[in-house]
Structures are given as structure tokens and as C-alpha cells.
PDB file of C-alpha atoms in Angstrom:
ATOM      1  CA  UNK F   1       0.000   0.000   0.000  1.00  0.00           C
ATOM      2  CA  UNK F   2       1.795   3.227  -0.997  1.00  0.00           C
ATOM      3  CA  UNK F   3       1.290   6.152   1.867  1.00  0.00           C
ATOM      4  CA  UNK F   4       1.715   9.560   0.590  1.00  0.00           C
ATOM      5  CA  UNK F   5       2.722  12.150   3.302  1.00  0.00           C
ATOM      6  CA  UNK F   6       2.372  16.088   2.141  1.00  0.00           C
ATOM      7  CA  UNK F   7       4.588  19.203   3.918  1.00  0.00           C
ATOM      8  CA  UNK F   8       4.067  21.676   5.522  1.00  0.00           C
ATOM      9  CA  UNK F   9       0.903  20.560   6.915  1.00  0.00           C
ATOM     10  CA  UNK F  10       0.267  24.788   6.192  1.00  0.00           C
ATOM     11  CA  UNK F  11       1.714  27.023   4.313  1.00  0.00           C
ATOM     12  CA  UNK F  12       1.329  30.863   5.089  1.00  0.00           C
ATOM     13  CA  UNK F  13       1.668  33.583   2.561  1.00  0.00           C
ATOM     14  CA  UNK F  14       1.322  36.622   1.127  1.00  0.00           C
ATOM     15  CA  UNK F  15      -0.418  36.747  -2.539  1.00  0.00           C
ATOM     16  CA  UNK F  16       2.659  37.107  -4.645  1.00  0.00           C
ATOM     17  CA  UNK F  17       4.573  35.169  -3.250  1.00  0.00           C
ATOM     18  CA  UNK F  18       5.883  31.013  -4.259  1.00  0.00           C
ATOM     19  CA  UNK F  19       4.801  28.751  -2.591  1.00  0.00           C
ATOM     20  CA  UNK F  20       6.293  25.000  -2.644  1.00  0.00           C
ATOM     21  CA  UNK F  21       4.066  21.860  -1.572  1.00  0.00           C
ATOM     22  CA  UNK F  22       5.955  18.545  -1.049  1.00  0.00           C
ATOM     23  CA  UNK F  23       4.225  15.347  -1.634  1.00  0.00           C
ATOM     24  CA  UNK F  24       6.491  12.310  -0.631  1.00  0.00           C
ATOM     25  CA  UNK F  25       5.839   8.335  -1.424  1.00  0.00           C
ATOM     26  CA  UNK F  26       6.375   5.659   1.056  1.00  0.00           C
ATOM     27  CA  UNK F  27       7.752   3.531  -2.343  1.00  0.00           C
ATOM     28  CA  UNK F  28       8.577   4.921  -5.578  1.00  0.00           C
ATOM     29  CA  UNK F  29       5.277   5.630  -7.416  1.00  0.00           C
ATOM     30  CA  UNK F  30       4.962   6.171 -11.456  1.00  0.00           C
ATOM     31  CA  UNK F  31       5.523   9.834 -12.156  1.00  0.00           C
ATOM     32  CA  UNK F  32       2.895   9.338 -14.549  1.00  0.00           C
ATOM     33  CA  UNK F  33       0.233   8.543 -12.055  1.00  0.00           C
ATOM     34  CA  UNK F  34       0.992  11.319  -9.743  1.00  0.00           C
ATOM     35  CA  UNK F  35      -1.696  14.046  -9.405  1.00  0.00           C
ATOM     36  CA  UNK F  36      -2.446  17.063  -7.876  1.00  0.00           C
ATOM     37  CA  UNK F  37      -5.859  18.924  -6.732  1.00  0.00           C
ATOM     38  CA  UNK F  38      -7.096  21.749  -5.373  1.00  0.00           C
ATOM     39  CA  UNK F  39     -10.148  21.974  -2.917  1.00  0.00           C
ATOM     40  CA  UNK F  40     -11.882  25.136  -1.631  1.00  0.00           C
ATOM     41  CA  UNK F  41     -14.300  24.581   1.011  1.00  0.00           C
ATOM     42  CA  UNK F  42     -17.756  23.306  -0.036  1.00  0.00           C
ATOM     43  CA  UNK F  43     -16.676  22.142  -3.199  1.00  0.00           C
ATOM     44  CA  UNK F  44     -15.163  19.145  -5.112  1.00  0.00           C
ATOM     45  CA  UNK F  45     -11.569  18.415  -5.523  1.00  0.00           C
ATOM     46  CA  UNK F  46     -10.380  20.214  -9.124  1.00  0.00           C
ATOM     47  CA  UNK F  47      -7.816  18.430 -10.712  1.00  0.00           C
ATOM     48  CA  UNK F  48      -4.940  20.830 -11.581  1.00  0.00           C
ATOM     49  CA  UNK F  49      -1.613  18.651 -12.345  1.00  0.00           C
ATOM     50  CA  UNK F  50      -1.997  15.259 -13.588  1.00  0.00           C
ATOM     51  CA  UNK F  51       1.165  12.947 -14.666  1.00  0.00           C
ATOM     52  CA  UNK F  52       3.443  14.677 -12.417  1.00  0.00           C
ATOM     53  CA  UNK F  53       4.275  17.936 -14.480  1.00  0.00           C
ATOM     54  CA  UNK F  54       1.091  18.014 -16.760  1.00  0.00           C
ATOM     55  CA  UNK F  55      -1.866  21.076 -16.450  1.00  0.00           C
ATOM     56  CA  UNK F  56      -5.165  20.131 -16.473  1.00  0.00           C
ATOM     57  CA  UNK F  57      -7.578  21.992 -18.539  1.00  0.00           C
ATOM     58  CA  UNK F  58      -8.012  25.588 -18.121  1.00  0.00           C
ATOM     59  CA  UNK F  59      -4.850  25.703 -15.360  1.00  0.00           C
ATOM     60  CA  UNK F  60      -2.955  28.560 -15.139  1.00  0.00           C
ATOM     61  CA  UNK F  61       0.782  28.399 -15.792  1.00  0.00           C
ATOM     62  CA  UNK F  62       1.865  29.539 -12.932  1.00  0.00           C
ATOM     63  CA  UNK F  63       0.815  26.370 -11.379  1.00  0.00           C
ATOM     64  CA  UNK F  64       3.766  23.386 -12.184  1.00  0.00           C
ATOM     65  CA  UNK F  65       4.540  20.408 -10.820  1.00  0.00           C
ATOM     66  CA  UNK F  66       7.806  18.081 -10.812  1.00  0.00           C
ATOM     67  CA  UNK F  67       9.214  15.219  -9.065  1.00  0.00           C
ATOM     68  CA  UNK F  68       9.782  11.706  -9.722  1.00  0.00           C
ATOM     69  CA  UNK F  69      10.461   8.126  -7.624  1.00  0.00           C
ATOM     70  CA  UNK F  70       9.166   9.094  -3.930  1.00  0.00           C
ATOM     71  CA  UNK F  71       9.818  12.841  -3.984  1.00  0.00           C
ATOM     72  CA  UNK F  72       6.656  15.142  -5.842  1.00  0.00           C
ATOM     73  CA  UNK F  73       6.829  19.443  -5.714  1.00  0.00           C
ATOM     74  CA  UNK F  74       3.772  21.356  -6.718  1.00  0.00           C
ATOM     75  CA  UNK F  75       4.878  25.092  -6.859  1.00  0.00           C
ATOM     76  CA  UNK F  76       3.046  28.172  -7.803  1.00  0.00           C
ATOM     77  CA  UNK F  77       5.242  31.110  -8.912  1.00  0.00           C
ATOM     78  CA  UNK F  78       3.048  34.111  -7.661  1.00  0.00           C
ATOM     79  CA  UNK F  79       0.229  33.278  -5.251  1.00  0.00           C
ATOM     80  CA  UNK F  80      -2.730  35.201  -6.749  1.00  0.00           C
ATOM     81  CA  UNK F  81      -6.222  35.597  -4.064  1.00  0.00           C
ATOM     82  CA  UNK F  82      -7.948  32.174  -5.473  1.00  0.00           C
ATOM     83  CA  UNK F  83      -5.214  30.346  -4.834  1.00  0.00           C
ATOM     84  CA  UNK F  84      -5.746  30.155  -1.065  1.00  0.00           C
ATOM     85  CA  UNK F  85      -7.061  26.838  -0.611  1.00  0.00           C
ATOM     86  CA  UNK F  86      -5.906  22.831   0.368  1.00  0.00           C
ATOM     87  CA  UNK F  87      -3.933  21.137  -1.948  1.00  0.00           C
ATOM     88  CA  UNK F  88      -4.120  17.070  -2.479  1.00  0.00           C
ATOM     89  CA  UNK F  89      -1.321  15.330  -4.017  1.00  0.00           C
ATOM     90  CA  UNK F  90      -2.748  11.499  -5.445  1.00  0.00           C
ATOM     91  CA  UNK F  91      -1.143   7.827  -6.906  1.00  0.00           C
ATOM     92  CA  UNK F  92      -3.856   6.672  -8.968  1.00  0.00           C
ATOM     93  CA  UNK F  93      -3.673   3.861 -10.958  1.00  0.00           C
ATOM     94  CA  UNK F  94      -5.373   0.408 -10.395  1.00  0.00           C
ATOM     95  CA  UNK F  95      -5.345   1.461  -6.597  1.00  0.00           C
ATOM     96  CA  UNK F  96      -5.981   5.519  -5.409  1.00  0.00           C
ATOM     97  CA  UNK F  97      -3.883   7.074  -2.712  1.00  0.00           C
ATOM     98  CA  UNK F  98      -4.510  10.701  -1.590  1.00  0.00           C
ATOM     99  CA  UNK F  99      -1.961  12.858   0.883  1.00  0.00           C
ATOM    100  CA  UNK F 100      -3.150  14.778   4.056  1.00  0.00           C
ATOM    101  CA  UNK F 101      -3.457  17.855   2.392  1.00  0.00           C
ATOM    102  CA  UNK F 102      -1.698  21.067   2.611  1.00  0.00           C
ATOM    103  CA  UNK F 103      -3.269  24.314   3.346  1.00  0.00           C
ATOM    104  CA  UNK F 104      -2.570  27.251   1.729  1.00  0.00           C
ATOM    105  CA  UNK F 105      -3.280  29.931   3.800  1.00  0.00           C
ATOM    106  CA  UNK F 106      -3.664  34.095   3.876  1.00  0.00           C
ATOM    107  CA  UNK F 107      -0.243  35.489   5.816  1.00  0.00           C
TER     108      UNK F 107
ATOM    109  CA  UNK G   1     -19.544  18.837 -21.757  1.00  0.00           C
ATOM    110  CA  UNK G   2     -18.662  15.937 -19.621  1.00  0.00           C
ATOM    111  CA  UNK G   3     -20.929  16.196 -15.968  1.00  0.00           C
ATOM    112  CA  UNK G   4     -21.107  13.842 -13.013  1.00  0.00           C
ATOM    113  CA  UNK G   5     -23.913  15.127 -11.155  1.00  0.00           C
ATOM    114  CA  UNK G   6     -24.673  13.266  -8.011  1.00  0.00           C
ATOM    115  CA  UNK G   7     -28.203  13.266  -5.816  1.00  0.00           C
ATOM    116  CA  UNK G   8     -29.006  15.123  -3.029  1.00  0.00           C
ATOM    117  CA  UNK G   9     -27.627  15.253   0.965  1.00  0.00           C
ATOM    118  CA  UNK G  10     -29.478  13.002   2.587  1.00  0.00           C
ATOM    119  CA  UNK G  11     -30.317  12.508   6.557  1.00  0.00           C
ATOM    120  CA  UNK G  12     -30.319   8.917   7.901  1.00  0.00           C
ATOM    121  CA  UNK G  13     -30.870   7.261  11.024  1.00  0.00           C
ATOM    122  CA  UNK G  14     -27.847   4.664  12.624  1.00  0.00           C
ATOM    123  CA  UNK G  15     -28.978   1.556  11.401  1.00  0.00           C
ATOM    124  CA  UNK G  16     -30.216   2.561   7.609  1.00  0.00           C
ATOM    125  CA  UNK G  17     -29.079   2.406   4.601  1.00  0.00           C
ATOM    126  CA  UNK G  18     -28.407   5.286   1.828  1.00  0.00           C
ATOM    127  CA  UNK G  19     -27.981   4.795  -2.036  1.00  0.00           C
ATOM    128  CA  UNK G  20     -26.479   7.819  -3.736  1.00  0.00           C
ATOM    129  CA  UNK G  21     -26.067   8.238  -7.400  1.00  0.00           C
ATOM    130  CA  UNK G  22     -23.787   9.523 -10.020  1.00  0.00           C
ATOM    131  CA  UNK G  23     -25.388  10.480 -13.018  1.00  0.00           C
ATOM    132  CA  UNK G  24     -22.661  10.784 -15.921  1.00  0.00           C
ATOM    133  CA  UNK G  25     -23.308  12.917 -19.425  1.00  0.00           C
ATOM    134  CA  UNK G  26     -21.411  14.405 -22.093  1.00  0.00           C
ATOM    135  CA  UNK G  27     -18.936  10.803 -23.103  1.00  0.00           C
ATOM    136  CA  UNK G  28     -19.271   6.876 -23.199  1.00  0.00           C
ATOM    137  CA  UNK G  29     -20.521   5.706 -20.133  1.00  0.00           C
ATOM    138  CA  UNK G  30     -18.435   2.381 -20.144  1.00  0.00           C
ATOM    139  CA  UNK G  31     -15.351   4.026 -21.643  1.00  0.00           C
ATOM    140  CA  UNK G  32     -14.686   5.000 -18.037  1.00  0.00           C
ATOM    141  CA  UNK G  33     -13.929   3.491 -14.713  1.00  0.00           C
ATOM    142  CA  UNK G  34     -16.245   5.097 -11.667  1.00  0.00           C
ATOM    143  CA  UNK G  35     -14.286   5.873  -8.397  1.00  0.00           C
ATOM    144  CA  UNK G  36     -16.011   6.394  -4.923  1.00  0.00           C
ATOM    145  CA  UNK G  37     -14.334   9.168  -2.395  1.00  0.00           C
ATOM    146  CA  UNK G  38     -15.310   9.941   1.115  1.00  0.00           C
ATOM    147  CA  UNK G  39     -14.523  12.743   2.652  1.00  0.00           C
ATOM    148  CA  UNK G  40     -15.099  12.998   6.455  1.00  0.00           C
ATOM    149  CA  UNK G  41     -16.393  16.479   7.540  1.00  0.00           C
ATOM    150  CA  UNK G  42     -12.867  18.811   7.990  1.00  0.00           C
ATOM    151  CA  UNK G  43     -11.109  15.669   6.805  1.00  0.00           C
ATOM    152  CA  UNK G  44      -8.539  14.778   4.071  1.00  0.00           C
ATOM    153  CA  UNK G  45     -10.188  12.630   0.941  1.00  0.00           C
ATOM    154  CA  UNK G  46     -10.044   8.443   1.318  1.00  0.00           C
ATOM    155  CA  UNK G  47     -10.476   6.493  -1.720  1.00  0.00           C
ATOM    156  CA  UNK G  48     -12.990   3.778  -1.270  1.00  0.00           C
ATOM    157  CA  UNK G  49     -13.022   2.024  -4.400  1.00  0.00           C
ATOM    158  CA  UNK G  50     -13.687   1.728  -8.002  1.00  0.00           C
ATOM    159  CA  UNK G  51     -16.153  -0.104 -10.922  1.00  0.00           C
ATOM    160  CA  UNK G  52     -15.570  -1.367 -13.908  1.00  0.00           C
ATOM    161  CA  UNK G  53     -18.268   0.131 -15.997  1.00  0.00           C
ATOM    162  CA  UNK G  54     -17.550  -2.312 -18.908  1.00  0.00           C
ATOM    163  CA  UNK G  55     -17.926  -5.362 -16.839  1.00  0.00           C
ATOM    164  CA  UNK G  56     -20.066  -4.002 -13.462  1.00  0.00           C
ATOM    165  CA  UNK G  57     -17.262  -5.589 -11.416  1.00  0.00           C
ATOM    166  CA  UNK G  58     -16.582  -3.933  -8.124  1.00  0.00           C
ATOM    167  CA  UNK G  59     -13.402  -3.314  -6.262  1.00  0.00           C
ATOM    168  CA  UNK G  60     -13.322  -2.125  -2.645  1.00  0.00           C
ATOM    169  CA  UNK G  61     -10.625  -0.539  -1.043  1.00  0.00           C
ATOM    170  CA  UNK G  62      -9.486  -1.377   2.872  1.00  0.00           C
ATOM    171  CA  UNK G  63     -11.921  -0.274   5.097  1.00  0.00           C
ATOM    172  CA  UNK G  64     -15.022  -0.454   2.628  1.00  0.00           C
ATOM    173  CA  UNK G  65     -15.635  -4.338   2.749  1.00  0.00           C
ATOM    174  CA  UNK G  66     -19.112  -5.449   3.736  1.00  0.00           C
ATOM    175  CA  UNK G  67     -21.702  -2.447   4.150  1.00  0.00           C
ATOM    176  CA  UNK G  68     -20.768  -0.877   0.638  1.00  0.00           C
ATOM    177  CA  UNK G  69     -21.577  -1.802  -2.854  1.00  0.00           C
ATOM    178  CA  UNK G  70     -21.257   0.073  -6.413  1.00  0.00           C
ATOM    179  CA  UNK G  71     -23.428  -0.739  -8.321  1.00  0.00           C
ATOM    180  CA  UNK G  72     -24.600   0.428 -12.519  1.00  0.00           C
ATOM    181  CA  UNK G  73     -27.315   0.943 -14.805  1.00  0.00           C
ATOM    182  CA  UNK G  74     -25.564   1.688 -17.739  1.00  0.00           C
ATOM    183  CA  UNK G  75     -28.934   2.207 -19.623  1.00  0.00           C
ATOM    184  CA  UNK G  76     -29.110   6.050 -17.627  1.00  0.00           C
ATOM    185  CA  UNK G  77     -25.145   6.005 -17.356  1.00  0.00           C
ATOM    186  CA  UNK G  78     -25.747   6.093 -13.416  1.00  0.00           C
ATOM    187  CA  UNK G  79     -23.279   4.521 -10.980  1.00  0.00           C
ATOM    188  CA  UNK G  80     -24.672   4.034  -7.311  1.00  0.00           C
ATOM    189  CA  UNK G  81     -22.824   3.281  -3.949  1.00  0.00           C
ATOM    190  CA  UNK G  82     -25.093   2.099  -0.892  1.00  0.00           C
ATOM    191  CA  UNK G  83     -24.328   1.874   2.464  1.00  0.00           C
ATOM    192  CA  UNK G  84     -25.763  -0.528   4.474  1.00  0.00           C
ATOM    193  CA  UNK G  85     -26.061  -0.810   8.889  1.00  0.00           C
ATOM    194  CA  UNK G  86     -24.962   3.253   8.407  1.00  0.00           C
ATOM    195  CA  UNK G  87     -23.326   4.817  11.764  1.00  0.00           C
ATOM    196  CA  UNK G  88     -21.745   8.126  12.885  1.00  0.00           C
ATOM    197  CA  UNK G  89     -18.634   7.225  11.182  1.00  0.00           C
ATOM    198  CA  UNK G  90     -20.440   6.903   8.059  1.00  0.00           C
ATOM    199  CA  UNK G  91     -21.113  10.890   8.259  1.00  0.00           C
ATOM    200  CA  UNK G  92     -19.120  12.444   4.870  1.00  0.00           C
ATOM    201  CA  UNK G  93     -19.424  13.555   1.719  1.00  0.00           C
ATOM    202  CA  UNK G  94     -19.000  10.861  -1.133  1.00  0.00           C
ATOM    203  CA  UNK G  95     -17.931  12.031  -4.298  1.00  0.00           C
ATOM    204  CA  UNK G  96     -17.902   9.709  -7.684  1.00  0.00           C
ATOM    205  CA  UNK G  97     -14.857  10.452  -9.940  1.00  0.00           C
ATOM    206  CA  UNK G  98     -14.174   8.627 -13.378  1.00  0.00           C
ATOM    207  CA  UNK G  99     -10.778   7.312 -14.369  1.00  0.00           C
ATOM    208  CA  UNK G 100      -9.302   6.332 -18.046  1.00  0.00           C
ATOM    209  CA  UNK G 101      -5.987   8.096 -18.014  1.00  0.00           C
ATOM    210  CA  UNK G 102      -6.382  10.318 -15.836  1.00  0.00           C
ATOM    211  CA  UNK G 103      -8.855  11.202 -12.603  1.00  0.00           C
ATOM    212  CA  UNK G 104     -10.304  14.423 -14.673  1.00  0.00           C
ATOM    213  CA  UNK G 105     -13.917  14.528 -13.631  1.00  0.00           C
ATOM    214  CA  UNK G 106     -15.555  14.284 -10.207  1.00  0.00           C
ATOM    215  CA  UNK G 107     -19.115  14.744  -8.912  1.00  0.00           C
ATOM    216  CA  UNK G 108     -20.049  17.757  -6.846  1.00  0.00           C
ATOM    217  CA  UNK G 109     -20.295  15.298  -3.890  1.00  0.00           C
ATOM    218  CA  UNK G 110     -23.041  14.234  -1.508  1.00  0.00           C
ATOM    219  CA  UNK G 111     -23.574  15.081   2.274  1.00  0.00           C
ATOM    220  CA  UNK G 112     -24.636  11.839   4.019  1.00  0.00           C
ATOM    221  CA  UNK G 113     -25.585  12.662   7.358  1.00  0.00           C
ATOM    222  CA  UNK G 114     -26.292   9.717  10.130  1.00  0.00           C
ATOM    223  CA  UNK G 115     -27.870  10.986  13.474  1.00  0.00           C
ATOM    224  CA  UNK G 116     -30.719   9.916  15.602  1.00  0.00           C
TER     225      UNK G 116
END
């Protein structure tokens, strides 16, 4: 069973700012089932990377992801107001995995 | 456009049973896998399982052995999960996602509420 385990827990900062999300695999995972997803309260989880490094439809660039084996990095370059929310990172495959979550909070 | 649109929150009492529904539109029904989520209230997401939409097969994750069952009618491109002897713990929102390559469209989720 492959555990993913996100950090920080949550993130504070300003809007303009980068922020950097770690996702990390108990065992090395396919980079090319590696997701990411965004979740603002009251809503579904939007997927926003998918395949490690690729944007989902409609996803700003400033959004990128990267990693590969056990260690996973979503980063946005310049945190604009919507971007304040908790972000998922996911194995999917034949089996589904989801990390804690990371919140991305107002400093 | 593709759409998973799922029923309505519903209210049960410990003991009953719930059957919420996924309602796909906008692709092939069976060209997709259907994925069950439950999300505990202020709690991270827990994948519960998947169906085989080609085949109607079922496969449950850890934890979701016993009381829960996916279930299809392909003929209104509807997948259902039901939960049987429902408790506290049960208390979530359940979201339906499909899968081919990638986990691109979800439901909008459903509150499932247990309380006497």
C-alpha cells in the first residue's frame, strides 16, 4: 500500500509570493500517475496537475509540478487571491492514494 | 460537456441504509472506470473504491468491505454506492470520480448525514 505524506501541513503567505508543496511516497510511485488537486471549502476536488508535471484543462501556468520516484513538488510562482485553498497530491492507478493535504493559507 | 452530477444530501438514522447516485453525461458511459471518495467532515479525501463500468465488477478498497456496494445501470449512465447498517462514522461527503488516463472529472459530492 503506498502512503503519501504532504509538507508543511500549512503554508502561510502573502499573494505574490511562491509557494512549494511537497508530496512524498512511502515507495517509488509512477511519475505518470501522480496528481495534484485543489479543494476550496464546499466544493469538489479540481484536478490541476496530472502525470506529475502536466496542467489540467483551463490551469494557469503559474501552477507546475515536478518530481519523480518518492519525492513530488507542486509550486506556484506568484500566489494570486484564489489560490488560497488545500492542496491534495494522489497515486492513482489500479489502486488511489490521496496525501493529508496542505493548506494554503492568507499570511 | 462531460458532468457527473450526483443526488441530493441526505439525513439517515444509525442503522439505515443510503444509495447515492452519479449520473454521468457528455462521453461513453463504459469508456470509463467510476471511483467512490469519502470525505469525512474537515477531513482529508479516502479512496474507497472503483467499478468497472464495462464489466459491473466492483473493487473495494481497505476499510469499505461489507456495508458498501457500487453498483450500474448503464442504460441512464448512473453509478450508485449504498451503504448498508450506516453509523456516525459513516457521516461524509462521497464524491464519484471517473478514471481512463487520468482522474479528470468528479461529482459535486453528496452530504450523508447519520444521526438519531
Amino acid at each position: 500500500e503506498i502512503v503519501l505524506t504532504q509538507s508543511p501541513g500549512t503554508l502561510s503567505l502573502s499573494p505574490g509570493e511562491r509557494a512549494t508543496l511537497s508530496c512524498r511516497a512511502s515507495q517509488s510511485v509512477s511519475s505518470s500517475k501522480l496528481a495534484w488537486y485543489q479543494q476550496k471549502r464546499g466544493q469538489a476536488p479540481r484536478l490541476f496537475i496530472y502525470g506529475a508535471s502536466s496542467r489540467a484543462t483551463g490551469i494557469p501556468d503559474r501552477f507546475s509540478g515536478s518530481g519523480s520516484g518518492t519525492d513530488f513538488t507542486l509550486t506556484i510562482s506568484r500566489l494570486e487571491p484564489e489560490d488560497f485553498a488545500v492542496y491534495y497530491c494522489q497515486h492513482y492507478g489500479s489502486t488511489w492514494a490521496f496525501g493529508q493535504g496542505t493548506k494554503v493559507e492568507i499570511k | 460537456q462531460v458532468q457527473l452530477v450526483q443526488s441530493g444530501s441526505e439525513l439517515k438514522k444509525p442503522g439505515a441504509s443510503v444509495k447515492v447516485s452519479c449520473k454521468a453525461s457528455g462521453y461513453t458511459f463504459t469508456t470509463y472506470s467510476m471511483n467512490w471518495v469519502r470525505q469525512a467532515p474537515g477531513q482529508g479525501l479516502e479512496w474507497m473504491g472503483w467499478i468497472n463500468t464495462n464489466t459491473g465488477n466492483p473493487t473495494y478498497a481497505q476499510g469499505f468491505t461489507g456495508r458498501f456496494v457500487f453498483s450500474l445501470d448503464t442504460s441512464v449512465s448512473t453509478a450508485y454506492l449504498q451503504i448498508s447498517s450506516l453509523t456516525a462514522e459513516d457521516t461524509a461527503v462521497y464524491y464519484c470520480a471517473r478514471y481512463d488516463l487520468k482522474p479528470d472529472y468528479w461529482g459535486q459530492g453528496t452530504l450523508v448525514t447519520v444521526s438519531s
